[in-house]
mmCIF file of C-alpha atoms in Angstrom:
data_model
loop_
_atom_site.group_PDB
_atom_site.id
_atom_site.type_symbol
_atom_site.label_atom_id
_atom_site.label_comp_id
_atom_site.label_asym_id
_atom_site.label_seq_id
_atom_site.Cartn_x
_atom_site.Cartn_y
_atom_site.Cartn_z
ATOM 1 C CA MET A 1 14.491 -38.861 -3.593
ATOM 2 C CA ALA A 2 17.775 -40.919 -5.020
ATOM 3 C CA GLN A 3 15.352 -41.212 -8.539
ATOM 4 C CA MET A 4 14.324 -37.385 -8.682
ATOM 5 C CA SER A 5 15.966 -34.915 -10.957
ATOM 6 C CA ARG A 6 18.095 -31.987 -9.950
ATOM 7 C CA THR A 7 15.225 -29.678 -10.632
ATOM 8 C CA GLU A 8 12.911 -31.999 -8.682
ATOM 9 C CA ILE A 9 15.224 -32.112 -5.798
ATOM 10 C CA LEU A 10 15.715 -28.199 -5.623
ATOM 11 C CA GLY A 11 12.114 -27.627 -6.059
ATOM 12 C CA LYS A 12 11.716 -29.588 -2.657
ATOM 13 C CA VAL A 13 14.359 -27.458 -1.010
ATOM 14 C CA TYR A 14 12.216 -24.194 -2.288
ATOM 15 C CA LYS A 15 9.470 -25.740 -0.370
ATOM 16 C CA MET A 16 11.462 -25.806 2.774
ATOM 17 C CA ILE A 17 12.781 -22.063 2.385
ATOM 18 C CA PRO A 18 10.558 -19.986 4.893
ATOM 19 C CA PRO A 19 8.935 -16.998 3.236
ATOM 20 C CA MET A 20 9.463 -13.413 4.432
ATOM 21 C CA LEU A 21 6.699 -12.787 6.639
ATOM 22 C CA GLU A 22 6.004 -9.704 8.971
ATOM 23 C CA LYS A 23 4.653 -11.812 11.893
ATOM 24 C CA PHE A 24 8.176 -13.602 12.534
ATOM 25 C CA HIS A 25 10.045 -12.041 15.236
ATOM 26 C CA LYS A 26 13.968 -12.219 15.154
ATOM 27 C CA GLY A 27 15.622 -15.710 15.650
ATOM 28 C CA GLN A 28 12.883 -17.655 14.056
ATOM 29 C CA LEU A 29 14.853 -17.732 10.735
ATOM 30 C CA GLY A 30 17.776 -18.906 12.302
ATOM 31 C CA ARG A 31 20.370 -18.661 15.184
ATOM 32 C CA VAL A 32 23.707 -20.075 14.037
ATOM 33 C CA ALA A 33 26.966 -20.132 15.662
ATOM 34 C CA VAL A 34 30.189 -21.087 14.125
ATOM 35 C CA ILE A 35 32.413 -22.587 16.738
ATOM 36 C CA GLY A 36 36.461 -22.343 15.788
ATOM 37 C CA GLY A 37 38.797 -19.685 15.266
ATOM 38 C CA SER A 38 42.475 -19.978 16.910
ATOM 39 C CA GLU A 39 45.270 -17.556 16.888
ATOM 40 C CA ASP A 40 46.309 -19.094 13.411
ATOM 41 C CA TYR A 41 43.168 -19.094 11.515
ATOM 42 C CA THR A 42 40.597 -16.349 11.670
ATOM 43 C CA GLY A 43 39.305 -16.274 8.152
ATOM 44 C CA ALA A 44 37.638 -19.719 8.056
ATOM 45 C CA PRO A 45 34.888 -19.069 11.082
ATOM 46 C CA TYR A 46 34.053 -15.557 9.266
ATOM 47 C CA PHE A 47 33.828 -16.918 5.789
ATOM 48 C CA SER A 48 31.239 -19.721 7.389
ATOM 49 C CA ALA A 49 29.345 -17.095 9.511
ATOM 50 C CA MET A 50 28.844 -14.546 6.813
ATOM 51 C CA ALA A 51 27.531 -17.203 4.371
ATOM 52 C CA SER A 52 25.115 -18.357 7.034
ATOM 53 C CA ALA A 53 24.056 -14.374 7.259
ATOM 54 C CA LYS A 54 24.154 -13.920 3.731
ATOM 55 C CA LEU A 55 21.571 -17.034 3.035
ATOM 56 C CA GLY A 56 19.358 -15.051 5.777
ATOM 57 C CA ALA A 57 20.075 -16.345 9.203
ATOM 58 C CA ASP A 58 18.881 -13.733 11.683
ATOM 59 C CA MET A 59 21.692 -14.067 13.763
ATOM 60 C CA SER A 60 25.070 -15.249 13.125
ATOM 61 C CA HIS A 61 27.607 -15.919 16.105
ATOM 62 C CA VAL A 62 31.274 -17.183 16.174
ATOM 63 C CA ILE A 63 32.557 -18.717 19.374
ATOM 64 C CA CYS A 64 36.345 -18.511 19.001
ATOM 65 C CA GLU A 65 39.685 -17.866 20.859
ATOM 66 C CA PRO A 66 40.201 -14.007 22.325
ATOM 67 C CA GLY A 67 43.051 -13.426 19.730
ATOM 68 C CA ALA A 68 40.975 -14.776 16.911
ATOM 69 C CA GLY A 69 37.944 -12.667 18.369
ATOM 70 C CA ALA A 70 39.987 -9.479 18.224
ATOM 71 C CA VAL A 71 40.251 -9.859 14.507
ATOM 72 C CA ILE A 72 37.184 -11.293 13.389
ATOM 73 C CA LYS A 73 35.380 -8.395 14.828
ATOM 74 C CA THR A 74 37.450 -6.114 12.179
ATOM 75 C CA TYR A 75 36.041 -8.115 9.619
ATOM 76 C CA SER A 76 32.534 -7.530 10.166
ATOM 77 C CA PRO A 77 30.345 -5.494 12.726
ATOM 78 C CA ASN A 78 27.387 -7.938 11.495
ATOM 79 C CA LEU A 79 28.683 -10.976 13.442
ATOM 80 C CA MET A 80 28.521 -11.557 17.073
ATOM 81 C CA VAL A 81 31.604 -12.712 18.214
ATOM 82 C CA HIS A 82 32.370 -14.390 21.585
ATOM 83 C CA PRO A 83 35.863 -15.009 22.662
ATOM 84 C CA TYR A 84 35.072 -18.128 24.985
ATOM 85 C CA MET A 85 36.993 -20.866 23.400
ATOM 86 C CA ARG A 86 40.778 -21.428 24.747
ATOM 87 C CA GLN A 87 43.798 -23.137 23.224
ATOM 88 C CA GLN A 88 45.693 -25.166 26.074
ATOM 89 C CA LYS A 89 48.477 -22.781 26.589
ATOM 90 C CA ASN A 90 46.152 -19.880 26.884
ATOM 91 C CA LEU A 91 44.063 -21.123 29.700
ATOM 92 C CA LYS A 92 44.134 -18.766 32.728
ATOM 93 C CA ALA A 93 45.061 -19.858 36.250
ATOM 94 C CA ASP A 94 41.412 -19.713 37.150
ATOM 95 C CA GLU A 95 40.398 -21.697 33.947
ATOM 96 C CA THR A 96 39.985 -25.316 33.002
ATOM 97 C CA ILE A 97 38.677 -27.180 30.030
ATOM 98 C CA GLU A 98 35.463 -27.949 32.032
ATOM 99 C CA SER A 99 34.850 -23.958 32.818
ATOM 100 C CA VAL A 100 35.603 -22.880 29.295
ATOM 101 C CA SER A 101 33.324 -25.776 28.123
ATOM 102 C CA ASP A 102 30.542 -25.027 30.690
ATOM 103 C CA THR A 103 30.635 -21.374 29.022
ATOM 104 C CA VAL A 104 30.210 -22.448 25.374
ATOM 105 C CA VAL A 105 27.534 -25.079 26.194
ATOM 106 C CA ALA A 106 25.525 -22.594 28.077
ATOM 107 C CA MET A 107 25.251 -20.710 24.719
ATOM 108 C CA LEU A 108 23.401 -23.628 22.886
ATOM 109 C CA ASP A 109 19.978 -22.750 24.489
ATOM 110 C CA ARG A 110 20.302 -19.763 22.200
ATOM 111 C CA LEU A 111 21.016 -21.689 18.992
ATOM 112 C CA ASN A 112 19.236 -23.581 16.323
ATOM 113 C CA VAL A 113 22.254 -24.686 14.435
ATOM 114 C CA VAL A 114 26.189 -24.936 15.362
ATOM 115 C CA VAL A 115 29.122 -25.577 12.953
ATOM 116 C CA ILE A 116 31.962 -27.120 14.220
ATOM 117 C CA GLY A 117 35.708 -26.788 12.923
ATOM 118 C CA PRO A 118 36.427 -23.747 10.920
ATOM 119 C CA GLY A 119 39.629 -22.291 12.127
ATOM 120 C CA LEU A 120 39.632 -24.810 15.194
ATOM 121 C CA GLY A 121 42.804 -26.332 14.793
ATOM 122 C CA ARG A 122 44.208 -29.423 16.580
ATOM 123 C CA ASP A 123 44.824 -28.076 20.051
ATOM 124 C CA PRO A 124 43.604 -30.485 22.778
ATOM 125 C CA ALA A 125 41.994 -28.212 24.733
ATOM 126 C CA MET A 126 39.840 -26.624 21.768
ATOM 127 C CA GLN A 127 39.163 -30.210 20.726
ATOM 128 C CA GLU A 128 37.941 -31.394 23.852
ATOM 129 C CA THR A 129 35.639 -28.453 24.522
ATOM 130 C CA CYS A 130 33.995 -29.247 20.983
ATOM 131 C CA ALA A 131 33.540 -32.898 22.314
ATOM 132 C CA ARG A 132 31.679 -31.707 25.127
ATOM 133 C CA VAL A 133 29.594 -29.350 23.105
ATOM 134 C CA ILE A 134 28.663 -32.174 20.519
ATOM 135 C CA THR A 135 27.475 -34.342 23.649
ATOM 136 C CA GLU A 136 25.158 -31.572 24.892
ATOM 137 C CA ALA A 137 24.072 -30.449 21.456
ATOM 138 C CA LYS A 138 23.107 -34.071 21.111
ATOM 139 C CA LYS A 139 21.221 -34.080 24.122
ATOM 140 C CA LYS A 140 19.139 -30.890 22.998
ATOM 141 C CA GLY A 141 18.561 -32.264 19.647
ATOM 142 C CA ILE A 142 20.294 -29.189 18.011
ATOM 143 C CA ALA A 143 21.656 -30.114 14.638
ATOM 144 C CA PHE A 144 25.246 -29.264 13.624
ATOM 145 C CA VAL A 145 27.778 -29.335 10.865
ATOM 146 C CA LEU A 146 31.295 -30.835 11.186
ATOM 147 C CA ASP A 147 33.829 -29.505 8.920
ATOM 148 C CA ALA A 148 37.811 -29.055 8.617
ATOM 149 C CA ASP A 149 39.217 -29.819 12.201
ATOM 150 C CA GLY A 150 36.106 -30.737 13.551
ATOM 151 C CA LEU A 151 36.065 -33.829 11.497
ATOM 152 C CA TYR A 152 39.183 -34.831 13.436
ATOM 153 C CA LEU A 153 36.770 -35.260 16.346
ATOM 154 C CA ALA A 154 34.654 -37.939 14.090
ATOM 155 C CA GLN A 155 37.904 -39.571 13.027
ATOM 156 C CA THR A 156 39.353 -40.073 16.483
ATOM 157 C CA GLN A 157 36.006 -40.168 18.562
ATOM 158 C CA PRO A 158 33.590 -41.456 15.956
ATOM 159 C CA ASP A 159 30.982 -42.320 18.933
ATOM 160 C CA LEU A 160 30.480 -38.513 19.378
ATOM 161 C CA VAL A 161 28.681 -38.545 16.027
ATOM 162 C CA LYS A 162 27.588 -42.137 15.235
ATOM 163 C CA GLY A 163 23.928 -42.831 14.771
ATOM 164 C CA TYR A 164 22.866 -39.011 15.373
ATOM 165 C CA LYS A 165 20.674 -38.074 12.525
ATOM 166 C CA HIS A 166 21.043 -34.186 12.723
ATOM 167 C CA CYS A 167 24.301 -33.761 11.680
ATOM 168 C CA ILE A 168 26.210 -33.244 8.468
ATOM 169 C CA LEU A 169 29.882 -34.044 7.937
ATOM 170 C CA THR A 170 31.708 -32.243 5.100
ATOM 171 C CA PRO A 171 34.987 -33.755 4.368
ATOM 172 C CA ASN A 172 37.027 -32.984 1.392
ATOM 173 C CA VAL A 173 38.991 -35.626 -0.303
ATOM 174 C CA VAL A 174 41.755 -35.926 2.139
ATOM 175 C CA GLU A 175 39.519 -35.669 5.102
ATOM 176 C CA PHE A 176 37.341 -38.113 3.607
ATOM 177 C CA GLY A 177 40.118 -40.607 3.244
ATOM 178 C CA ARG A 178 41.138 -40.210 6.603
ATOM 179 C CA LEU A 179 37.677 -40.965 8.103
ATOM 180 C CA ALA A 180 37.224 -43.988 5.635
ATOM 181 C CA LYS A 181 40.448 -45.480 6.999
ATOM 182 C CA ALA A 182 39.500 -44.967 10.754
ATOM 183 C CA GLN A 183 36.542 -46.948 9.892
ATOM 184 C CA GLY A 184 38.438 -49.646 8.197
ATOM 185 C CA ILE A 185 37.000 -48.575 4.583
ATOM 186 C CA ASP A 186 39.756 -49.036 1.850
ATOM 187 C CA VAL A 187 39.012 -46.203 -0.720
ATOM 188 C CA GLU A 188 41.057 -47.205 -3.500
ATOM 189 C CA SER A 189 39.201 -50.526 -3.812
ATOM 190 C CA GLU A 190 35.636 -49.465 -3.458
ATOM 191 C CA ASP A 191 33.215 -48.305 -6.053
ATOM 192 C CA PRO A 192 33.608 -44.545 -5.923
ATOM 193 C CA THR A 193 29.885 -44.067 -6.338
ATOM 194 C CA LYS A 194 29.393 -46.491 -3.412
ATOM 195 C CA VAL A 195 31.800 -45.563 -0.780
ATOM 196 C CA CYS A 196 30.129 -42.102 0.504
ATOM 197 C CA GLU A 197 27.264 -44.670 1.319
ATOM 198 C CA LYS A 198 29.395 -47.033 2.893
ATOM 199 C CA LEU A 199 31.185 -44.583 5.201
ATOM 200 C CA ALA A 200 27.754 -43.105 6.090
ATOM 201 C CA ASN A 201 26.442 -46.452 6.803
ATOM 202 C CA ALA A 202 29.907 -47.089 9.141
ATOM 203 C CA PHE A 203 28.600 -43.803 11.403
ATOM 204 C CA GLY A 204 25.266 -44.931 11.417
ATOM 205 C CA GLY A 205 23.232 -42.853 9.061
ATOM 206 C CA VAL A 206 24.711 -39.712 9.313
ATOM 207 C CA THR A 207 24.712 -37.682 6.575
ATOM 208 C CA ILE A 208 27.986 -36.729 4.436
ATOM 209 C CA ILE A 209 28.951 -34.599 1.652
ATOM 210 C CA GLN A 210 32.007 -36.139 -0.053
ATOM 211 C CA LYS A 211 33.093 -32.939 -1.725
ATOM 212 C CA GLY A 212 34.997 -33.139 -5.114
ATOM 213 C CA LYS A 213 34.365 -33.174 -8.964
ATOM 214 C CA VAL A 214 30.781 -33.785 -8.052
ATOM 215 C CA ASP A 215 29.574 -33.973 -4.443
ATOM 216 C CA TYR A 216 28.249 -37.235 -3.209
ATOM 217 C CA ILE A 217 25.596 -36.871 -0.315
ATOM 218 C CA SER A 218 24.504 -39.975 1.530
ATOM 219 C CA ASN A 219 22.915 -41.039 4.820
ATOM 220 C CA GLY A 220 23.633 -44.862 4.137
ATOM 221 C CA LYS A 221 20.191 -45.598 2.427
ATOM 222 C CA HIS A 222 19.676 -42.834 -0.274
ATOM 223 C CA THR A 223 22.526 -41.053 -2.092
ATOM 224 C CA LEU A 224 22.307 -37.701 -4.117
ATOM 225 C CA ILE A 225 24.973 -36.437 -6.620
ATOM 226 C CA SER A 226 25.596 -32.853 -6.468
ATOM 227 C CA SER A 227 27.043 -31.868 -10.152
ATOM 228 C CA GLY A 228 26.426 -28.283 -10.721
ATOM 229 C CA GLU A 229 29.180 -26.477 -12.254
ATOM 230 C CA GLY A 230 31.657 -24.935 -9.896
ATOM 231 C CA GLY A 231 34.740 -22.548 -10.536
ATOM 232 C CA LEU A 232 38.042 -23.821 -11.607
ATOM 233 C CA LYS A 233 40.143 -22.293 -8.879
ATOM 234 C CA ARG A 234 40.563 -24.238 -5.885
ATOM 235 C CA SER A 235 41.464 -21.612 -2.978
ATOM 236 C CA GLY A 236 41.541 -22.388 0.666
ATOM 237 C CA GLY A 237 38.185 -21.396 2.376
ATOM 238 C CA GLN A 238 35.494 -21.907 -0.079
ATOM 239 C CA GLY A 239 34.479 -24.788 1.863
ATOM 240 C CA ASP A 240 33.372 -22.543 4.900
ATOM 241 C CA THR A 241 30.784 -21.167 2.329
ATOM 242 C CA LEU A 242 29.213 -24.506 2.433
ATOM 243 C CA THR A 243 28.974 -25.119 6.049
ATOM 244 C CA GLY A 244 27.764 -21.561 6.461
ATOM 245 C CA SER A 245 25.104 -22.374 3.785
ATOM 246 C CA LEU A 246 24.178 -25.395 5.379
ATOM 247 C CA ALA A 247 23.550 -24.253 8.714
ATOM 248 C CA THR A 248 21.070 -21.728 7.607
ATOM 249 C CA LEU A 249 19.419 -24.462 5.591
ATOM 250 C CA LEU A 250 19.416 -26.564 8.847
ATOM 251 C CA ALA A 251 17.638 -23.796 10.654
ATOM 252 C CA TYR A 252 15.267 -23.356 7.999
ATOM 253 C CA ARG A 253 14.598 -27.014 8.371
ATOM 254 C CA LYS A 254 13.556 -26.496 12.003
ATOM 255 C CA ALA A 255 11.465 -23.519 10.961
ATOM 256 C CA TYR A 256 9.441 -25.789 8.786
ATOM 257 C CA LEU A 257 9.339 -28.620 11.485
ATOM 258 C CA ASP A 258 7.999 -26.189 13.717
ATOM 259 C CA ARG A 259 5.500 -25.244 11.028
ATOM 260 C CA ILE A 260 6.062 -21.297 11.710
ATOM 261 C CA TRP A 261 4.161 -20.791 8.439
ATOM 262 C CA ASP A 262 1.346 -22.592 6.794
ATOM 263 C CA HIS A 263 2.687 -25.377 4.612
ATOM 264 C CA ASP A 264 1.952 -28.909 3.261
ATOM 265 C CA ASN A 265 4.124 -30.271 5.909
ATOM 266 C CA ASP A 266 4.420 -33.180 3.482
ATOM 267 C CA MET A 267 8.356 -33.657 4.027
ATOM 268 C CA SER A 268 9.980 -35.919 6.966
ATOM 269 C CA ALA A 269 12.750 -34.781 9.270
ATOM 270 C CA ASP A 270 15.249 -37.079 7.451
ATOM 271 C CA GLU A 271 14.198 -35.967 3.948
ATOM 272 C CA LEU A 272 14.838 -32.403 4.994
ATOM 273 C CA LEU A 273 18.283 -33.001 6.109
ATOM 274 C CA ALA A 274 19.029 -34.496 2.849
ATOM 275 C CA LEU A 275 17.733 -31.437 1.189
ATOM 276 C CA CYS A 276 19.561 -29.325 3.209
ATOM 277 C CA ALA A 277 22.939 -31.073 2.117
ATOM 278 C CA PHE A 278 21.917 -30.910 -1.482
ATOM 279 C CA GLY A 279 20.762 -27.204 -1.399
ATOM 280 C CA GLY A 280 24.125 -26.181 0.544
ATOM 281 C CA SER A 281 26.151 -28.132 -1.837
ATOM 282 C CA ALA A 282 24.204 -26.510 -4.913
ATOM 283 C CA ILE A 283 24.560 -22.909 -3.534
ATOM 284 C CA THR A 284 28.064 -23.229 -2.904
ATOM 285 C CA ARG A 285 29.025 -24.513 -6.336
ATOM 286 C CA GLU A 286 26.981 -21.667 -7.923
ATOM 287 C CA CYS A 287 29.089 -19.235 -5.539
ATOM 288 C CA SER A 288 32.000 -20.597 -6.795
ATOM 289 C CA ARG A 289 31.074 -20.525 -10.425
ATOM 290 C CA LEU A 290 29.890 -16.903 -10.170
ATOM 291 C CA ALA A 291 32.927 -15.877 -8.270
ATOM 292 C CA PHE A 292 35.261 -17.518 -11.024
ATOM 293 C CA LYS A 293 33.414 -15.872 -13.679
ATOM 294 C CA GLU A 294 34.487 -12.535 -12.256
ATOM 295 C CA LYS A 295 37.839 -13.252 -10.739
ATOM 296 C CA GLY A 296 39.443 -16.200 -12.350
ATOM 297 C CA ARG A 297 42.427 -16.894 -11.512
ATOM 298 C CA SER A 298 42.657 -14.410 -8.779
ATOM 299 C CA LEU A 299 39.641 -15.737 -6.934
ATOM 300 C CA GLN A 300 39.761 -16.012 -2.841
ATOM 301 C CA ALA A 301 37.389 -17.298 -0.252
ATOM 302 C CA SER A 302 36.140 -13.946 0.091
ATOM 303 C CA ASP A 303 34.699 -13.538 -3.422
ATOM 304 C CA LEU A 304 32.305 -16.506 -2.679
ATOM 305 C CA THR A 305 30.745 -14.384 0.235
ATOM 306 C CA GLU A 306 29.305 -11.629 -1.905
ATOM 307 C CA HIS A 307 27.529 -14.286 -4.396
ATOM 308 C CA VAL A 308 25.691 -16.557 -1.767
ATOM 309 C CA HIS A 309 22.394 -14.352 -2.132
ATOM 310 C CA THR A 310 22.580 -14.385 -5.939
ATOM 311 C CA ALA A 311 23.517 -18.052 -5.609
ATOM 312 C CA PHE A 312 20.316 -18.794 -3.912
ATOM 313 C CA VAL A 313 18.097 -16.627 -5.809
ATOM 314 C CA ASP A 314 19.624 -18.299 -9.074
ATOM 315 C CA ILE A 315 19.446 -21.817 -7.789
ATOM 316 C CA ILE A 316 16.471 -22.333 -5.454
ATOM 317 C CA GLY A 317 14.667 -19.077 -5.991
ATOM 318 C CA GLU A 318 13.162 -16.524 -3.475
ATOM 319 C CA LYS A 319 9.521 -16.757 -2.252
ATOM 320 C CA PRO A 320 7.227 -13.938 -3.266
ATOM 321 C CA THR A 321 6.478 -11.395 -0.018
ATOM 322 C CA GLU A 322 3.154 -10.671 1.122
ATOM 323 C CA GLU A 323 3.437 -7.215 -0.312
ATOM 324 C CA SER A 324 4.196 -8.808 -3.967
ATOM 325 C CA LYS A 325 1.185 -10.724 -3.833
ATOM 326 C CA LEU A 326 -1.088 -7.777 -3.580
#
């Protein structure tokens, strides 16, 4: 795949996207949850979950702190918000990290994909709960995306993700540097076109999207470069559109592997993971480009949300419905 053109790669992403068929039932096109949202950060999990919904996931959940949940519910009635997470200081007398974790883990049977990190913070109880969720998600073969403070878990407890092929890490330049340093990789002295590959290998072949002027995407064996034009405003929260987009594409990957519609079945699980990463990057860059074209210097993360579907249609393309074939 590394030798393919951008058009060819996006053509493969198109093949992975489920058509809209009358026979599908609720949930088959994605049951996604974003775990994060603390009393200080309520926007990030919302942007991630909304991107997931706008890209077509049937059900988008947010699992967060009660204080964050009350706020996020006012942002949109379309998201299902579960105030199950607890910061250390907010644990009630009858609650423990274990009991909180059990409640969150119990939701995994209802989900295809989990995003961990948006608005999570570094609170030890929140971090430990997510570590337990990752452990259980791996047992169930559930795909997950780590971003923001979710990446702190990969930095400090790398064995949580090492060798698990159904996950994507999405570090920005600072987060990438921290992950690399923790793995003994000197970013400054490495070939910048090879360093993502080296870090992916250090993590046992997980897929990493190294966000930057171009996005390097690698699983240690194959590296893709996503270089579509983006916007010039670097507002906080744009990465949350990426994580939500990745989550829905990972749900579509599962639908493809489950063969819920007739297709050629000629793409492997590993190849599909790379396609999800490239597709998510390409869609987010197009969202950023469209939003910046409209808003310019005033662009905010919420402006990307409204462009997710347009970016998908522009970059990947929509499949014809059964009706339109008649």
